[in-house]
C-alpha positions as a printed Julia matrix, in Angstrom:
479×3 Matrix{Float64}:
  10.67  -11.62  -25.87
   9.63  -10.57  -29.69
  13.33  -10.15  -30.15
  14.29  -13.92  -29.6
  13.52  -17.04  -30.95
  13.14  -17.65  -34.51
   9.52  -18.26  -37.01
   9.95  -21.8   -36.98
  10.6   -21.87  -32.22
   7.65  -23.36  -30.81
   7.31  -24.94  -27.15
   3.33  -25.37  -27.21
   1.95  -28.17  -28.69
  -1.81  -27.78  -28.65
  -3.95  -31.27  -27.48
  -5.01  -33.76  -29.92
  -8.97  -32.4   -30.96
 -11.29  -34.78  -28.98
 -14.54  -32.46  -30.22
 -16.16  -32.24  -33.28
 -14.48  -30.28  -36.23
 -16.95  -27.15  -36.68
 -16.78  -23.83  -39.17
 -15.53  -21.55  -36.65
 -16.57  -18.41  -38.8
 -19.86  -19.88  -39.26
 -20.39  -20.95  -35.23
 -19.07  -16.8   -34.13
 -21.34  -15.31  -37.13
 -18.31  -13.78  -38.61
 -17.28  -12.4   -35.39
 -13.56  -14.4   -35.6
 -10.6   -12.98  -36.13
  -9.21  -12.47  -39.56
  -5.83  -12.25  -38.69
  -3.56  -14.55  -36.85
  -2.23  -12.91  -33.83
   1.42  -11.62  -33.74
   3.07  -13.88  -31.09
   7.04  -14.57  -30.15
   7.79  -17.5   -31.66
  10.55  -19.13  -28.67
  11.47  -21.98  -27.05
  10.7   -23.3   -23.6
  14.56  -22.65  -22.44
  14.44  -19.61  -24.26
  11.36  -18.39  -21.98
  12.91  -19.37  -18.98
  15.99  -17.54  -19.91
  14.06  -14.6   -20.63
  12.33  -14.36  -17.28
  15.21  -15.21  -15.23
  16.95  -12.25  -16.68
  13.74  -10.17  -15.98
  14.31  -11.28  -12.21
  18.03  -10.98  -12.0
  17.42   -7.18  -12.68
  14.64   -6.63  -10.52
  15.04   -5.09   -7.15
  12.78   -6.4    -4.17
  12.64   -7.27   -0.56
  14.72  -10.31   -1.12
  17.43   -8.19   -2.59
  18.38   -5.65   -0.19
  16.75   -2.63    2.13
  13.63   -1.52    1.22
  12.85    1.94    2.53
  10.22    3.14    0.59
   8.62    5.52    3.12
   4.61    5.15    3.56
   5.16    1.5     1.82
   5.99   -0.93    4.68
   8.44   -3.25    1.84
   9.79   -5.72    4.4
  10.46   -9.11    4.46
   8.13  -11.39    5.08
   8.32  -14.68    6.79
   7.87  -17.63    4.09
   5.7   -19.76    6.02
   3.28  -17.21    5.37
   3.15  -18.06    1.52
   3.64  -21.83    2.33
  -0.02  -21.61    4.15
  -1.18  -19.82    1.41
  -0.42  -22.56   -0.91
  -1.83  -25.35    0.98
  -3.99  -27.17   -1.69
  -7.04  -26.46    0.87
  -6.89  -23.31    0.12
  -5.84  -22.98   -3.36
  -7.72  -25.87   -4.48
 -11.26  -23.85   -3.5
 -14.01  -23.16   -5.86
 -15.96  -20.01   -5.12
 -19.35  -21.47   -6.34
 -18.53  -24.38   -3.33
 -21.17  -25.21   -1.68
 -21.28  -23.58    2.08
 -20.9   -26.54    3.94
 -17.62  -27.73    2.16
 -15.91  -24.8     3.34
 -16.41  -24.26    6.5
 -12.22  -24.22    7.49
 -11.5   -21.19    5.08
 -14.99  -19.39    6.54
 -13.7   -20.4     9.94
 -10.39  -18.52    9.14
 -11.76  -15.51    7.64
 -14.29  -15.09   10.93
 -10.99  -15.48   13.07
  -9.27  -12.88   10.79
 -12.4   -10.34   11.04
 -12.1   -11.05   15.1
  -8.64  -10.06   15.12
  -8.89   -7.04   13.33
 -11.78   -6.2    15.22
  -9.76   -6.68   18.33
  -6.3    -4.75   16.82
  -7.99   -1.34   15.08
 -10.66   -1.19   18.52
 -13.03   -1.38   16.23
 -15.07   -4.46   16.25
 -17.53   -4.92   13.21
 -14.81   -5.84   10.2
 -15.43   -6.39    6.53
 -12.51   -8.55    4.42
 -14.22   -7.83    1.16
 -12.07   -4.98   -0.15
  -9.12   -5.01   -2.94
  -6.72   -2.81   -1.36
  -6.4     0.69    0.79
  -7.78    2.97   -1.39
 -10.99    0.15   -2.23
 -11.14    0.03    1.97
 -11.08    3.57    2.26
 -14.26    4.19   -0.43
 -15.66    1.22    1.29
 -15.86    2.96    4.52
 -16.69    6.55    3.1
 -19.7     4.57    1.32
 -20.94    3.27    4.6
 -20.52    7.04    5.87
 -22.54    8.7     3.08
 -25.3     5.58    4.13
 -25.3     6.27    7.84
 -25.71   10.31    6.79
 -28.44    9.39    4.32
 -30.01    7.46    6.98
 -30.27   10.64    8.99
 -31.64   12.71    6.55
 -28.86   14.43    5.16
 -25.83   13.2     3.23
 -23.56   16.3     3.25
 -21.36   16.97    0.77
 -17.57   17.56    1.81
 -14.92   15.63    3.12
 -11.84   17.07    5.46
  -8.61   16.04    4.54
  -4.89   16.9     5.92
  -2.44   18.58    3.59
  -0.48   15.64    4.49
  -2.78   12.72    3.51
  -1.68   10.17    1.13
  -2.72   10.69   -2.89
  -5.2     7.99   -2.22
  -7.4    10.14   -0.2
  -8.77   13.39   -2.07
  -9.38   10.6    -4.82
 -11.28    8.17   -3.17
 -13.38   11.33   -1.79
 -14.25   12.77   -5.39
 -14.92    9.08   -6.6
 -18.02    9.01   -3.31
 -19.27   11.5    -4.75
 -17.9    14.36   -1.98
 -15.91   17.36   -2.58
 -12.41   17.72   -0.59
 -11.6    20.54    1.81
  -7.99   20.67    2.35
  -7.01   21.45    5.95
  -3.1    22.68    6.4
  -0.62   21.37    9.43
   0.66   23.52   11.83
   4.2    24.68   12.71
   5.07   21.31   14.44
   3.54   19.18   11.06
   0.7    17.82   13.17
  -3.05   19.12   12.11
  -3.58   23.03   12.66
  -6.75   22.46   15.31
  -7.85   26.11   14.61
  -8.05   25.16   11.1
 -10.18   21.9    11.58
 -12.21   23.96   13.71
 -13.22   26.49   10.81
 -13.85   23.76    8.56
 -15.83   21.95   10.49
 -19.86   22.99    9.77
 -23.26   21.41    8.66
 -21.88   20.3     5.08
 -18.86   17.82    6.11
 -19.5    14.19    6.19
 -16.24   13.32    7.97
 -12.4    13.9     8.45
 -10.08   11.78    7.02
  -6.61   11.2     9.06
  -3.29    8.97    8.74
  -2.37    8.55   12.17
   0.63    8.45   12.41
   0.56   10.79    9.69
   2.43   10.92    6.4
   5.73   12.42    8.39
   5.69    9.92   10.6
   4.55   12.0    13.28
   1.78   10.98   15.86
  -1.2    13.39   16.33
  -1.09   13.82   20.18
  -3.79   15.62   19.7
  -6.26   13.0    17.97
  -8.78   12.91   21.25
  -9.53   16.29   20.7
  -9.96   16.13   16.85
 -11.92   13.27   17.14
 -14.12   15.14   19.44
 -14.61   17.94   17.45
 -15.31   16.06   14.32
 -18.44   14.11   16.15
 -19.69   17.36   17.79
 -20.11   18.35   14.07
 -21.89   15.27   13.24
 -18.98   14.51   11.14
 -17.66   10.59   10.87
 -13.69   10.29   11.43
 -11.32    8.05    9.53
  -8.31    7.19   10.12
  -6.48    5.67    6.88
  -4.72    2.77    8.2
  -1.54    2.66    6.43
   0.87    3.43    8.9
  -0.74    0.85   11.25
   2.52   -1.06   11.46
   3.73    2.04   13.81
   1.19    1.41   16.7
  -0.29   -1.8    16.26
  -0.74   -3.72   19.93
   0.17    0.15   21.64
  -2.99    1.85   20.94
  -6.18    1.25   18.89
  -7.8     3.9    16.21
 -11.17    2.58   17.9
 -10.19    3.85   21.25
  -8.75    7.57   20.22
 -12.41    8.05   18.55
 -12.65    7.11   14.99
 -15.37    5.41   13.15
 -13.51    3.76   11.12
 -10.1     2.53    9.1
  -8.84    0.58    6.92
  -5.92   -1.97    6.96
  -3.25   -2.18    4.22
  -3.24   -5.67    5.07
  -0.57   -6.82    2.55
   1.81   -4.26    3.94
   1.46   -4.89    7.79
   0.24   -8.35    8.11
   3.06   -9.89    5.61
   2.49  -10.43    1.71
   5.05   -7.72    0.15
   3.51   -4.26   -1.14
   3.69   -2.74   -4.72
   3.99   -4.28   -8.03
   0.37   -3.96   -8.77
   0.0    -7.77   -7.02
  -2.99   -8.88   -5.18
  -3.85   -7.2    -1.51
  -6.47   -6.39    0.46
  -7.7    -3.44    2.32
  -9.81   -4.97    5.32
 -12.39   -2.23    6.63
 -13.24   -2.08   10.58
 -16.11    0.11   11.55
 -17.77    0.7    14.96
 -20.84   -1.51   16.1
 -23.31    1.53   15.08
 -22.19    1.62   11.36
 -21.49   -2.25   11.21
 -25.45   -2.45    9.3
 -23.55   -0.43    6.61
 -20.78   -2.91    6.05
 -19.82   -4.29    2.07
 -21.69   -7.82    2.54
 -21.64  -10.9     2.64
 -19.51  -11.38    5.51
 -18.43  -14.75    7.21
 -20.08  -15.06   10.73
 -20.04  -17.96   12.86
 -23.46  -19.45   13.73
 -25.22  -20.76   16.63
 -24.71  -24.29   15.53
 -20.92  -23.8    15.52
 -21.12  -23.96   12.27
 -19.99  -21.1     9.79
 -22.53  -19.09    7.09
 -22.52  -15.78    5.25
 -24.62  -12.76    6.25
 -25.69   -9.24    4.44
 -25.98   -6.46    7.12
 -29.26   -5.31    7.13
 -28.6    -2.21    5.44
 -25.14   -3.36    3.46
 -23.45   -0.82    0.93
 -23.5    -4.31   -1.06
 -20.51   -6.27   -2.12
 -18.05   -4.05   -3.09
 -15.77   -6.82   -4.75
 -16.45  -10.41   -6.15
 -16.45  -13.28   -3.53
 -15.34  -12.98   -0.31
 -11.95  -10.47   -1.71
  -8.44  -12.05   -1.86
  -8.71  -14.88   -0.18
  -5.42  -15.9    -0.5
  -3.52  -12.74    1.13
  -6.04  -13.35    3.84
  -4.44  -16.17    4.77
  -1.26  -14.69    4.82
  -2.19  -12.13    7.1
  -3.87  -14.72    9.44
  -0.73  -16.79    9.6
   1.25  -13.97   10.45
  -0.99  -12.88   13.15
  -1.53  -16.51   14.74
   2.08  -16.47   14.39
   3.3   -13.5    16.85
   0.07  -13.03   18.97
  -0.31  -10.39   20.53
   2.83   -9.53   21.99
   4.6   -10.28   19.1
   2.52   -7.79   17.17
   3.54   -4.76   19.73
   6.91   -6.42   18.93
   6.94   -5.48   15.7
   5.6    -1.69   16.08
   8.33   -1.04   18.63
  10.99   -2.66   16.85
   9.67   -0.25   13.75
   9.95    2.67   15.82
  13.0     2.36   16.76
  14.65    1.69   13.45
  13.75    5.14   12.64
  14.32    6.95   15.33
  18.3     4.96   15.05
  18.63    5.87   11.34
  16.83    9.44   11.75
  19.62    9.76   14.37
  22.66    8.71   12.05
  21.28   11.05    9.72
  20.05   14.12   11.08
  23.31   16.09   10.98
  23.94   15.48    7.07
  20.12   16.14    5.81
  17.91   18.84    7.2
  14.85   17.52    9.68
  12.59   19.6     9.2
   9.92   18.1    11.86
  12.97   17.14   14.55
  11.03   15.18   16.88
  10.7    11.66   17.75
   9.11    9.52   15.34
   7.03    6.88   14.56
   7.92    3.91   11.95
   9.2     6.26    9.35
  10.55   10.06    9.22
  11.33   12.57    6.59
  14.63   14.27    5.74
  15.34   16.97    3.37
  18.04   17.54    0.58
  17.2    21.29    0.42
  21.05   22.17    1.53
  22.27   19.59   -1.2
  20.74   21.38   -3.86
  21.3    24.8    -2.59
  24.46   24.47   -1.7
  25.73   22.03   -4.5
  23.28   21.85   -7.31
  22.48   18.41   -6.08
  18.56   17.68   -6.2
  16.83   14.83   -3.99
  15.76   12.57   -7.13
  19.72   12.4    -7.87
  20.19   11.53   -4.38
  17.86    8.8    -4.88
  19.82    7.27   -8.15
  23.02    7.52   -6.22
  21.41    4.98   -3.95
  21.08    2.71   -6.4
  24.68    2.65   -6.82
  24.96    1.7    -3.67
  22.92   -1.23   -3.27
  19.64    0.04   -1.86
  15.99    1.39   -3.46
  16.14    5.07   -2.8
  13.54    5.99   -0.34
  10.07    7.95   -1.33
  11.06   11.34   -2.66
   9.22   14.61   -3.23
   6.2    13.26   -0.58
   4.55   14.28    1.6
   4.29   17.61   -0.77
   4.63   19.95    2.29
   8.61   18.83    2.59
  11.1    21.1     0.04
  12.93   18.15   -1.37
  11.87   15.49    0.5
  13.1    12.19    1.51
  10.89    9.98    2.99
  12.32    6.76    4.41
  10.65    3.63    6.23
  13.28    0.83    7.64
  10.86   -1.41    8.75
  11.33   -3.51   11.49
  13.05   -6.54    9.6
  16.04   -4.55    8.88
  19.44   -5.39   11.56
  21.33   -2.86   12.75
  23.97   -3.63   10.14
  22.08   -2.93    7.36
  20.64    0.74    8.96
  24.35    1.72    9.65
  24.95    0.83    5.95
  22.25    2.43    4.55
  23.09    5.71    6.58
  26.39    5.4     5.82
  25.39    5.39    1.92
  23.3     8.85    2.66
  26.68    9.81    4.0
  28.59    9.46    1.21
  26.18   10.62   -1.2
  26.35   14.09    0.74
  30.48   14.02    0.57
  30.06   13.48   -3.03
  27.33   15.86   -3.79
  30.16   18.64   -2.28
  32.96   17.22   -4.05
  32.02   15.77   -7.69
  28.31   17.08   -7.77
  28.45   15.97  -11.61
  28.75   12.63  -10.06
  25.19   12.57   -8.49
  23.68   14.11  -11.49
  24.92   11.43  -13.73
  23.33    8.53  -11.3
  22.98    5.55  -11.92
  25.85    3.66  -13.51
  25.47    0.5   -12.23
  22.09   -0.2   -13.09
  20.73   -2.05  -16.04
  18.97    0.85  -17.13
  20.6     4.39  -16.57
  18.51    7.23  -15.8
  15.22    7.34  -17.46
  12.82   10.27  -18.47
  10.12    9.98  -15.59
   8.31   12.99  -16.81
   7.61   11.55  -19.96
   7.14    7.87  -19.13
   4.47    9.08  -16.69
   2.8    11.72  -19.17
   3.05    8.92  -22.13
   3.17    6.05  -20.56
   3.24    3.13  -23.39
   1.57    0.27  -21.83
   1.18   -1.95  -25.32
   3.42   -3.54  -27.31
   2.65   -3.27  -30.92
   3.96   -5.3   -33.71
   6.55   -3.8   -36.55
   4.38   -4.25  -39.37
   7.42   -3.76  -41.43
């Protein structure tokens, strides 16, 4: 925007001064700024110009398939932001006295129900920011319970194929991560968990499904194992969208989970925008919960609570309100049924594309999956010189963000996709038939993959660097 416009473009007039004139230096102690600051000097249509550019060359949910594997980017239903826009909502004050907002109260203890009643496990928290915030939230309430007992151990067990998120939020509790590999079939190695599991480990942290898509048929017996150890399991809820309305996390054994709530219950994922990362515990850990929580009263009426011994608030207020809402809409919306809907529909949109695919890409965990699956371009680039991450820019070409690649780290070359269950059968077939393509070309103009993207507005950029020196602030030309 510092490139348009000229010195004398303005579109902000500032008010008329209805205050007293003071020495600004004097009232700051010589604290003010010496300087004015460097801004773009544009006009309104100018700005508008600007952004609507920024937009036109943005990719999103409203622009085409989404299949960012472990992400959940699907559409979601615009009603959903319509309720979060009513003025009753956005009109709130969090200093508001209690009794003036009862309705949003009401809502969030309808929300907490919900959850309770979806995840099995029934004592809920809304407070937290997003998954990772949910999942220190609930590792928090862990080292609490332990503490409680005498003892707060000091590691945490996690799968080789748990998301980033994970082994961070562990080290940021204060624990130290044990690693535990997957066996043959990509599912956790029980012998393994089994010679991990001692005196020292506070609990064992598990995506089910897990980060391949694949469901742990074995999670009654893990679950079991971690307890007899005295050990807490949780199971990081970001694949909930595969089994939501089937089965519950509460009922194969865990403790506890968090909800990606702006990637299963509407409000789209990524961009760094607002979401929230609900935590569900069991009824013998709900006195640990982040407080204060919404309850209903036994006037009817609606109040905030601490549990008795709370982890405290882990976030200002009572978290993102407004994605709340969202969520709540969506699940008032398709009930129950609808919900299982959704998982089933999810399933089988991978299972089709995995199908359409499976011959061109290696599998390299063939068996049925959950919501998303993950392919392999190991005979691209050793039989062409045709890498994965060029795979992915090819996409582009075609119409569609490229998928999650090089994740989970135990996949050579890996392609991790996630349809969704919003996308028609039309736009699978395309997207496979894309993948398709790619492959012909990799065999017969490999240069051509290499050299992806042309169509873009920006070619192929230097990832490496941008991610090892990132430059996050714009800094005037003082020349």
């Amino acid at each position: 925007m510092f490139e348009l416009g000229a010195p004398e473009s303005a579109c902000v007039l500032g008010p008329v001064l209805d205050v007293p004139v003071i020495d600004l230096h004097e009232a700051l102690s010589g604290m003010d700024r010496t300087a004015l600051p460097r801004l773009p000097h544009v006009a309104e249509v100018e700005i508008m110009r600007h952004y609507a550019h920024l937009a036109e060359m943005n990719f999103g949910v409203d622009s085409g398939p989404y299949p960012l594997g472990s992400c959940t980017m699907k559409y979601n239903p615009r009603a959903n932001e319509d309720a979060a826009r009513l003025e009753g909502f956005t009109g709130l004050h969090p200093y508001q006295p209690i009794a003036s907002v009862q309705g949003v109260l009401e809502l969030l203890v309808c929300l907490q129900e919900a959850f309770g009643e979806i995840s099995g496990l029934p004592a809920v928290s809304l407070q937290p920011s997003a998954g990772a915030h949910g999942e220190l939230a609930a590792l928090m309430c862990f080292r609490a319970a332990h503490t409680a007992n005498g003892h707060p151990r000091t590691t945490v067990l996690i799968p080789d194929t748990a998301h980033g998120t994970n082994p961070a939020t562990v080290s940021m509790c204060g624990y130290k991560t044990v690693t535990i590999p997957s066996g043959v079939h990509g599912i956790v190695d029980l012998d393994a968990l089994r010679d991990a599991l001692d005196p020292s480990v506070a609990a064992f942290m598990l995506t089910n499904p897990n980060t391949l898509g694949l469901f742990e048929p074995q999670i009654a017996e893990i679950t079991q194992m971690v307890h007899s150890a005295g050990a807490f399991a949780y199971c990081d809820g970001a694949n909930l969208n595969a089994i939501m309305g089937v089965t519950r996390p509460g009922d194969q054994g865990f403790d506890a989970l968090h909800i990606n709530v702006h990637k299963t219950f509407s409000t789209p994922h990524g961009g760094g925008g607002p979401g929230a990362g609900p935590v569900c515990v069991t009824r013998e850990l709900a006195r640990y919960l982040p407080g204060p929580l919404p309850v209903r009263l036994d006037d009817g009426s609606y109040g905030l609570v601490n549990p008795e011994a709370s982890i405290g608030r882990v976030r200002s207020f009572l978290g993102n309100v407004g994605v709340l809402v969202r969520a709540y809409t969506y699940v008032r919306a398709l009930g129950g049924h609808g919900l299982r809907e959704v998982s089933e529909q999810a399933v089988i949109s991978a299972n089709y594309l995995k199908k359409l695919l499976d011959s061109v890409y290696e599998a390299p965990y063939d068996r049925t999956c959950m919501h998303e699956f993950v392919l392999s371009g190991s005979r691209q680039k050793r039989t062409h010189g045709v890498r994965t991450v060029d795979i992915a820019k090819r996409l582009l070409d075609y119409g569609f963000h490229p998928p999650t690649v090089y994740f989970p780290l135990i996949v050579e070359e890996a392609l991790m996709i996630e349809p969704t269950e919003t996308e028609s059968m039309a736009a699978l077939e395309a997207f496979a038939e894309a993948l398709i393509a790619i492959d012909r070309e990799a065999a017969h103009d490999p240069e051509l993959v290499r050299g992806a993207p042309y169509t873009t507005p920006v070619r192929r950029v230097d990832e490496a660097r941008a991610a090892r020196e990132p430059v996050l602030r714009w800094f005037p030309d003082e020349g």
